[in-house]
Structure formats: C-alpha cells, structure tokens
C-alpha angles and dihedrals in degrees: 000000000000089000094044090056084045092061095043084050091051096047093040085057088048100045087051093047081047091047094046104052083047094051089047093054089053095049091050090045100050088041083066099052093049100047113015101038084123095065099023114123134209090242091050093060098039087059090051088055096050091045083060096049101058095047090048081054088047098052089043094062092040087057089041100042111127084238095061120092122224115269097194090076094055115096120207118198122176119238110200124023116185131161093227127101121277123198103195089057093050088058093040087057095026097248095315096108105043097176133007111236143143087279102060093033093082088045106044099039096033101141095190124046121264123296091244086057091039086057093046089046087050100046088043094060093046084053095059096040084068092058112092116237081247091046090055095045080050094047090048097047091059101047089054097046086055091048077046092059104040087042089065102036081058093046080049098061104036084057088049092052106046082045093050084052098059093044085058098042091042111104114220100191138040120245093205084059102042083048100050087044087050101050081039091057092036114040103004091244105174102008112136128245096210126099130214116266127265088029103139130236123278125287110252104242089226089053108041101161094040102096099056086036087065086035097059091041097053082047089059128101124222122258126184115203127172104199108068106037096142084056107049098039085071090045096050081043093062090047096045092047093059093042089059091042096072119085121235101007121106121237115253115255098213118098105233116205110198108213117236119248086216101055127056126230102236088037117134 
C-alpha cells in the first residue's frame, strides 16, 4: 500500500512539473500575441506551436508509461468546503479560486463534461447512427476527393510560384560582357590598330579617282586596233599621266588601247 501511495506521489509531482512547463509555454505564447502581434513572425509562431506540442506529447507518455498508475481509478473528494477565503488555495491556483465552496466544487472536480455537450454529443451520435453504412462510404469518398482537389490546386500554385521566382531571379546577360561592349562602343577600349593584309595604301586627298583609274586600267586587256589611232593616243595619255602622278608607285608596263564608241570591233 505504502508503495503503491509512493508511486502516486512520484507521478503526481511529474504530471505538475509537466503542467507547469506547459502552462508556462502558453503564457509566454499568448503574451505575444497580445503585445507583440506587430513584430511577431510566421517562424516565430510556428516554433511556439512546436514548443506546445512536445510538451503535450510529453505529458501524454508520462500519463501512458507502464509505471504510472491509473488515475482514473483515484477518487478525490473534497473535506472541508467553506465560503470564506482561503489562502492556500489562492497560491495553489495563483489567485483564480479564491474560496472552496459548494459553487466551485461542481465545476473544479466535474468528472464528466457539461449537460449542454453531453446533449450535442448525444444528438451527434444519433445523427450518425441514421447514415447507411453506403451513405457514409459515399459521403467519405467525396470528402476526400474534395481534400484531393484542393490538395492539388494548392500543390499547383505553390509549383507556379517558386517557378515564377526563379524566372525572375534568373539573369539573362552578363555584366563582364555589357561592360566590355560598353567601354568598346564608348571609348574604343580593346579595338585593335592593325589592318587586314593586301589593303592598299591611302588615297592621296588632291587625286581622288586616281587609284581605281590605275586600277581599271591595269585590269584591262590589250587591244590592238588599227583603225583609231588619233583617239585612243589622248585616252592612254590620260592613263599613263595618272599613273605617273602618284608618288611612290611604279607606272604600269602594259599598253592599254582604249576601243572607240563609234567603230565596231568585227567591222570591216
């Protein structure tokens, strides 16, 4: 017996640590929400709520551990009941029962819930004991194919967004390259001075048309025709003239003659 009121004792003093850590968590909590809803974050909340739920889960294998008797079978009845104040009460519940009378008694040490949830569990489960078992399996399928549904639709949009995010985030240019292209454009930075080979020399600015002059002439092939001489003689002049103006290049060799617009070749 006496064993038996040493372990009650134990798991009594572990079920009110348990109690009040939990009781604690929830203080804190709701002291957030009240005062620092402004500042408060998702993750902090989240993290709240995780704090709660260990403990609940604590709390739960303390109740179910193989050592802990069941409290189901202990009976608490209450020995003195008086309407004045009691202070050791008031310390015990922190200044929520002030006295222990015949008003807080059905409250406190209820063992069952209230009469008005006892009458909507009842009529819930009246409620439930009309549905066919067919009915019901109806009744379920649709429900999760709507959960289904919305599940997916949900699953949808989180997938369009994170993919909307890297499209955005994505860069489509290279700022080494638009800067290079930039300081090229602007200021000729790393354009190169030389020119491709067999370029000629430059055109001198007082003989502008001398260079494809010598060019078509060079290009030209030789035709000897005896029946102009006095008009193509001014024409391979000309030629020969601005061959010999130009500095530093040296006069073609070939004999250029120039056909007449008013003879025909094949004339005879």
């Amino acid at each position: 017996m006496q064993r038996e009121e040493k372990q009650l004792e134990l798991t009594l003093e572990a079920l009110i640590s348990q109690v009040a850590d939990l009781k604690n968590s929830l203080v804190s909590f709701i002291y957030k929400l009240e005062n620092e809803y402004d500042r408060l974050t998702w993750p902090s909340v989240l993290d709240s709520f995780a704090l709660l739920s260990g403990q609940l889960n604590t709390l739960n294998k303390v109740l179910k551990h193989e050592k802990t008797p069941l409290l189901r079978n202990q009976v608490i009845i209450p020995l003195v009941l008086s309407p004045d104040r009691d202070e050791e009460i008031m310390r015990q519940t922190e200044g929520r029962v002030p006295v222990f009378s015949h008003e807080v008694v059905p409250d406190h040490l209820r063992t069952k819930p209230d009469p008005e949830v006892e009458e909507q569990e009842k009529q819930l489960i009246t409620d439930a004991a009309r549905i066919s078992p067919d009915v019901a399996q109806k009744q379920i399928q649709s429900l999760n194919k709507m959960c289904s549904n919305l599940l997916e639709k949900i699953s949808k949009e989180e997938r369009e967004s994170e993919s909307g995010g890297l499209r955005q985030n994505k860069q489509t240019f290279n700022p080494a390259d638009t800067n290079a292209l930039v300081a090229a454009v602007a200021f000729g930075k790393g354009l190169s001075n030389r020119r491709p080979p067999g370029s000629g020399a430059s055109v001198q600015s007082g003989q502008p048309g001398a260079g494809a002059i010598i060019a078509g002439a060079s290009g030209m092939q030789q035709v000897s025709m005896s029946g102009a001489p006095a008009q193509q003689q001014p024409m391979l002049a000309g030629v020969q003239m601005a061959q010999t103006g130009q500095p530093g290049k040296m006069p073609s060799g070939i004999k250029t003659n120039i056909k007449s617009a008013s003879m025909h070749p094949y004339q005879r």
